[in-house]
Short mmCIF file of C-alpha atoms in Angstrom, two decimals:
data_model
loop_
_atom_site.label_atom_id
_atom_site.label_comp_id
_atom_site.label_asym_id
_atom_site.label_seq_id
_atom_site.Cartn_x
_atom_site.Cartn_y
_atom_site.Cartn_z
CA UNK X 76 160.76 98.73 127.10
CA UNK X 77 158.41 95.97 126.77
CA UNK X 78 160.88 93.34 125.74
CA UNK X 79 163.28 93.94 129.06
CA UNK X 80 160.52 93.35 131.22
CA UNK X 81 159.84 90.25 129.55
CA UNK X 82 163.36 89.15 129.67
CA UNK X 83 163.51 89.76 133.14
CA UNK X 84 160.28 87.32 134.30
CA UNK X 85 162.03 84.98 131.87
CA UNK X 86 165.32 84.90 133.58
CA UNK X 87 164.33 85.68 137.01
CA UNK X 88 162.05 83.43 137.14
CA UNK X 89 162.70 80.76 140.19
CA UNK X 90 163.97 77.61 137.72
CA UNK X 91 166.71 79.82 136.84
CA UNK X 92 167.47 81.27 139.82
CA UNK X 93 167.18 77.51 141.51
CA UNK X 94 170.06 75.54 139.30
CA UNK X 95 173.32 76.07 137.36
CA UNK X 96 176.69 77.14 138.04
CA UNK X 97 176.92 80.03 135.79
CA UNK X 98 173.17 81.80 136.55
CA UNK X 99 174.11 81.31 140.14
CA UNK X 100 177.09 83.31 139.43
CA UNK X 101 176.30 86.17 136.97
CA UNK X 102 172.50 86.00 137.52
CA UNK X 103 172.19 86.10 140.91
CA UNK X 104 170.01 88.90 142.40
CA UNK X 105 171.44 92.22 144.35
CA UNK X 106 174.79 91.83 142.98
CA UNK X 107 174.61 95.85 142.36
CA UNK X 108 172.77 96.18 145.17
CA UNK X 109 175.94 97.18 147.50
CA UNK X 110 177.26 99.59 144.70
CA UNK X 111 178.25 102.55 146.36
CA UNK X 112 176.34 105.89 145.52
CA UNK X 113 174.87 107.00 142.47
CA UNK X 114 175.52 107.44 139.18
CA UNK X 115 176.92 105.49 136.30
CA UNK X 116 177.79 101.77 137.31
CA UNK X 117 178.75 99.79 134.00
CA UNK X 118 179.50 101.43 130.73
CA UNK X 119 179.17 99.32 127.17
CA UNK X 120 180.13 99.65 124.04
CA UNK X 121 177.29 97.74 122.19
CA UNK X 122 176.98 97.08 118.12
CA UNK X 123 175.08 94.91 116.48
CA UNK X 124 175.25 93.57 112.83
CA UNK X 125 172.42 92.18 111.07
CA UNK X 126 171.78 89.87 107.87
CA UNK X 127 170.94 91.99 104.35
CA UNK X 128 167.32 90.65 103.50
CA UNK X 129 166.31 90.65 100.35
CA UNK X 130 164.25 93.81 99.13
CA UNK X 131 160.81 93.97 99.47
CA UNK X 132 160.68 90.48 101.62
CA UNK X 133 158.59 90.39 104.66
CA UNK X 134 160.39 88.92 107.99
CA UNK X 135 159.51 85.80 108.90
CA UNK X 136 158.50 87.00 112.35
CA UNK X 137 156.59 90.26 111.04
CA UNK X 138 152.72 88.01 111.49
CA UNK X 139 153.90 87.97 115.22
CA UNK X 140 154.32 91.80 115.87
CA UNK X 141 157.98 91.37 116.62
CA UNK X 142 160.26 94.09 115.07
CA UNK X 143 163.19 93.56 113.91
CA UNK X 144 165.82 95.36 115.45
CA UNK X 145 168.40 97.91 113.70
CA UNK X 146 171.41 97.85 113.00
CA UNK X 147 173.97 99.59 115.36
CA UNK X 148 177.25 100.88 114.76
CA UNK X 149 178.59 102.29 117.33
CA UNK X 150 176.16 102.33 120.68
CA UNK X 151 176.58 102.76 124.23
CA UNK X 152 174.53 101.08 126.96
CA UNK X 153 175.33 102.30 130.45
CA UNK X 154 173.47 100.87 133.82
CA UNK X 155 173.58 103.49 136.62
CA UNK X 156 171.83 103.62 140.10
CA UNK X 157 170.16 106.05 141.31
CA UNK X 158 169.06 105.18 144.31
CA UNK X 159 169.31 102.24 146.92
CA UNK X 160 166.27 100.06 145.24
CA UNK X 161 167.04 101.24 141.90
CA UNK X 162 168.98 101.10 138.80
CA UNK X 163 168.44 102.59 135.43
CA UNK X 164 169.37 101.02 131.71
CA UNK X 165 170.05 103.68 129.19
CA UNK X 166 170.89 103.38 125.22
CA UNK X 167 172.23 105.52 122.75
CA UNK X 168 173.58 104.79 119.28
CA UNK X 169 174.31 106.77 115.81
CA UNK X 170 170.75 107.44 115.26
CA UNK X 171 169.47 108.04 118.53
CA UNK X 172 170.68 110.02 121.99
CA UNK X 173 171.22 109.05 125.24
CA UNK X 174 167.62 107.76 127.08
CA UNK X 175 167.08 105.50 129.58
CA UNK X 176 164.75 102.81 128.36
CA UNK X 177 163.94 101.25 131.35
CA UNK X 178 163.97 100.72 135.60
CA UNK X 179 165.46 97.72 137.15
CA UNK X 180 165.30 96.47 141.17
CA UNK X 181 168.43 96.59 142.50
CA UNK X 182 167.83 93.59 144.32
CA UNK X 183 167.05 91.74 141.00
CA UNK X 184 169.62 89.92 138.68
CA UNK X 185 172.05 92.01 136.03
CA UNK X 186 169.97 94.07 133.89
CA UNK X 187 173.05 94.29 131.31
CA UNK X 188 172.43 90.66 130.56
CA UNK X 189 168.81 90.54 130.68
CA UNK X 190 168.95 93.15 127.82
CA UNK X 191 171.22 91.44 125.73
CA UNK X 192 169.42 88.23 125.75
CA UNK X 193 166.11 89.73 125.36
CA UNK X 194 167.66 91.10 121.96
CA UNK X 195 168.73 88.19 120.95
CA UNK X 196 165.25 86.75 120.80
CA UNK X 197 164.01 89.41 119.38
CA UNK X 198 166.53 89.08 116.60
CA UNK X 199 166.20 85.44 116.02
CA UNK X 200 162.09 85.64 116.33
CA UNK X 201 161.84 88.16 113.66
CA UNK X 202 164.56 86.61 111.45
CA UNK X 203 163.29 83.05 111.62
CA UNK X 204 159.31 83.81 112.60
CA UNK X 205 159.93 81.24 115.50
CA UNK X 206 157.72 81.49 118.89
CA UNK X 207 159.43 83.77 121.35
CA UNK X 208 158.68 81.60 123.84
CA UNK X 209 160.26 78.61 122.71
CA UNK X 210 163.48 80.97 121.91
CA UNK X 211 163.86 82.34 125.55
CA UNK X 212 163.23 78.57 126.85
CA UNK X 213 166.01 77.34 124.80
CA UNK X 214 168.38 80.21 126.29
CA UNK X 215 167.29 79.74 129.75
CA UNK X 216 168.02 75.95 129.22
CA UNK X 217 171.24 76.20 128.11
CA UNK X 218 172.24 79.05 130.67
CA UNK X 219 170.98 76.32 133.46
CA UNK X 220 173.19 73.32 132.05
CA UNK X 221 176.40 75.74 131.55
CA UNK X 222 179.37 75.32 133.72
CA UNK X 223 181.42 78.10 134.71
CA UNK X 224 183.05 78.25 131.50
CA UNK X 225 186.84 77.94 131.03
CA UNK X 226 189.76 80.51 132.47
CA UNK X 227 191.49 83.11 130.06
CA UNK X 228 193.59 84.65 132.05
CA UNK X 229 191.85 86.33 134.56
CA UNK X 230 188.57 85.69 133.03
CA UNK X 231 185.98 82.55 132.65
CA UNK X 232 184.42 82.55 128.97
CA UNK X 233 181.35 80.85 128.40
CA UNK X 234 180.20 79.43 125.44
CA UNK X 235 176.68 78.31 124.61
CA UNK X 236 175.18 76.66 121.63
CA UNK X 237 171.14 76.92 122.57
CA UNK X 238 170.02 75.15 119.58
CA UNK X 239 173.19 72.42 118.69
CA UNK X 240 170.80 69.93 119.06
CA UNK X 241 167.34 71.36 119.20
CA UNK X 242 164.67 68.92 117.07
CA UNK X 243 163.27 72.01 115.38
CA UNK X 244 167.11 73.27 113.92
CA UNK X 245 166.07 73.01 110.23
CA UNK X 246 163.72 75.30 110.47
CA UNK X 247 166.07 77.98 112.13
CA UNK X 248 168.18 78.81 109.12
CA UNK X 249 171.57 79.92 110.53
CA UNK X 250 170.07 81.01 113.90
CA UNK X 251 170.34 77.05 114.37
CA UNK X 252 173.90 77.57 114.81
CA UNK X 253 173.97 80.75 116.58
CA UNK X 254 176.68 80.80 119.54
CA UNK X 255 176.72 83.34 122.34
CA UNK X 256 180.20 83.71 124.33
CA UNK X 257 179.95 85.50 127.98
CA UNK X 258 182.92 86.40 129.36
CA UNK X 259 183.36 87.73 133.33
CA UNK X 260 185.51 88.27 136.04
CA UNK X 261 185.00 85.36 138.31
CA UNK X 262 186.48 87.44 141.17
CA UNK X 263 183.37 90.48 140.25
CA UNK X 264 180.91 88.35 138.47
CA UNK X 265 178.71 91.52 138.13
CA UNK X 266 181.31 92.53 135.91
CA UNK X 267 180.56 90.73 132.45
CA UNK X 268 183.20 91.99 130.52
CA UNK X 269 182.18 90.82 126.98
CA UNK X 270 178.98 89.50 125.56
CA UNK X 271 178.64 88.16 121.88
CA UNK X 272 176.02 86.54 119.80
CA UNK X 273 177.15 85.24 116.64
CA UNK X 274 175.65 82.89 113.95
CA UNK X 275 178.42 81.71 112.57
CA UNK X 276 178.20 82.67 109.00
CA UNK X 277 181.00 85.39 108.85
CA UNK X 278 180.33 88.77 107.86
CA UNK X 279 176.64 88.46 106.14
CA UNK X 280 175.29 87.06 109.56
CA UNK X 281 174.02 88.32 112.62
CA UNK X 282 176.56 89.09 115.41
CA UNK X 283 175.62 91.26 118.22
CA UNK X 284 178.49 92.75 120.62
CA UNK X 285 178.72 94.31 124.01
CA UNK X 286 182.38 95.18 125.58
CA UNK X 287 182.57 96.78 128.88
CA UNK X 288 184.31 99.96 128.71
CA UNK X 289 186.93 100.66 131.77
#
C-alpha cells in the first residue's frame, strides 16, 4: 500500500499537474469523479514478466528495503467507487485473491496509472539498486515533456523513453532502455486502454502489461 501512496505525492504533485500535454490529459484530477454510482469502474487484465536472476544473487536494490516484485501471470486490477469522494484499487492474481490494496480521492488523478508507474520503480529500483527518487523524477520528467502521442485509429499511443539520454544510463543495465507505451481514448482520457513497460531485451527482460478489459 505504501508504494501507491508514494506514487500518488509523486505524480500529483503541482509540477506535474502545472505542465504537459499528456498529464493534463490522463492525469488530471476528478476525471472519475462524475462516474455514475457505485461499483466497479475500470477492469484490467495486468501481467508482469520479470528477468531470471541468477541463484543465490542478492538484488541490487535489496540494501534499500525495496522488494522486488513477483511475477504475475494472469492478474486483474479493477478500480471501483464506492462512494462520491472515493474510489477503491483492488488486485488479484494466480497466487493471491481479490483485495483491495488501497483508497484513492475521487477528486485526485487516475489511480490505474499511479499504480502502474509506482511498479515500475519498484521494479527498476530493486533490479538496478538505483535511488527511487531519482527513478520517479525521471518518469515524471518525461511524462511532462510528452506530447499527446500519435493517433491509431481511435486511440493516441504514447511512447516514452525516461532514461534515452539520462547521464547515469550505464549504470542501469537494460532498465536504461526501458520504454513504456500508454495508449487512451482521447475522446475518454480516463479510459487508458493499454499500459506497457518493456526493456527491450525480448523475452528474458522485464515487461509489465495492463489491458483494459470491456
Amino acid at each position: 500500500m505504501k508504494h501507491l501512496f508514494a506514487a500518488m505525492l509523486f505524480l500529483a504533485s503541482p509540477h506535474v499537474a502545472a505542465a504537459g500535454e499528456l498529464t493534463d490529459l490522463i492525469m488530471a484530477p476528478g476525471l472519475f469523479a462524475q462516474a455514475e454510482g457505485q461499483g466497479e469502474i475500470l477492469r484490467y487484465a495486468h501481467s508482469r514478466q520479470l528477468p531470471e536472476a541468477a541463484e543465490g544473487a542478492e538484488l541490487p536494490g535489496a540494501d534499500k528495503g525495496i522488494a522486488l516484485p513477483r511475477p504475475i501471470a494472469e492478474g486483474q486490477v479493477v478500480l471501483s467507487r464506492v462512494d462520491d469522494d472515493r474510489l477503491t484499487l483492488s488486485l488479484a492474481d494466480q497466487e493471491t485473491p481479490d483485495h483491495v490494496v488501497a483508497d484513492f480521492p475521487a477528486s485526485g488523478p487516475n489511480p490505474i496509472l499511479l499504480m502502474f508507474l509506482e511498479d515500475v520503480v519498484r521494479t527498476m529500483t530493486a533490479q538496478t539498486g538505483g535511488s527511487p527518487y531519482y527513478i520517479r523524477n525521471r518518469i515524471r520528467d518525461s511524462l511532462v515533456g510528452s506530447g499527446q502521442g500519435e493517433a491509431q485509429g481511435e486511440l493516441m499511443v504514447t511512447r516514452l523513453q525516461p532514461f534515452l539520454d539520462d547521464p547515469n544510463r550505464q549504470r542501469m543495465g537494460d532498465f536504461a532502455d526501458l520504454a513504456l507505451t500508454i495508449a487512451y481514448d482521447p475522446s475518454q482520457p480516463a479510459r487508458l486502454v493499454e499500459l506497457v513497460a518493456m526493456t527491450g531485451t525480448g523475452q528474458g527482460g522485464y515487461t509489465e502489461r495492463m489491458i483494459l478489459e470491456e
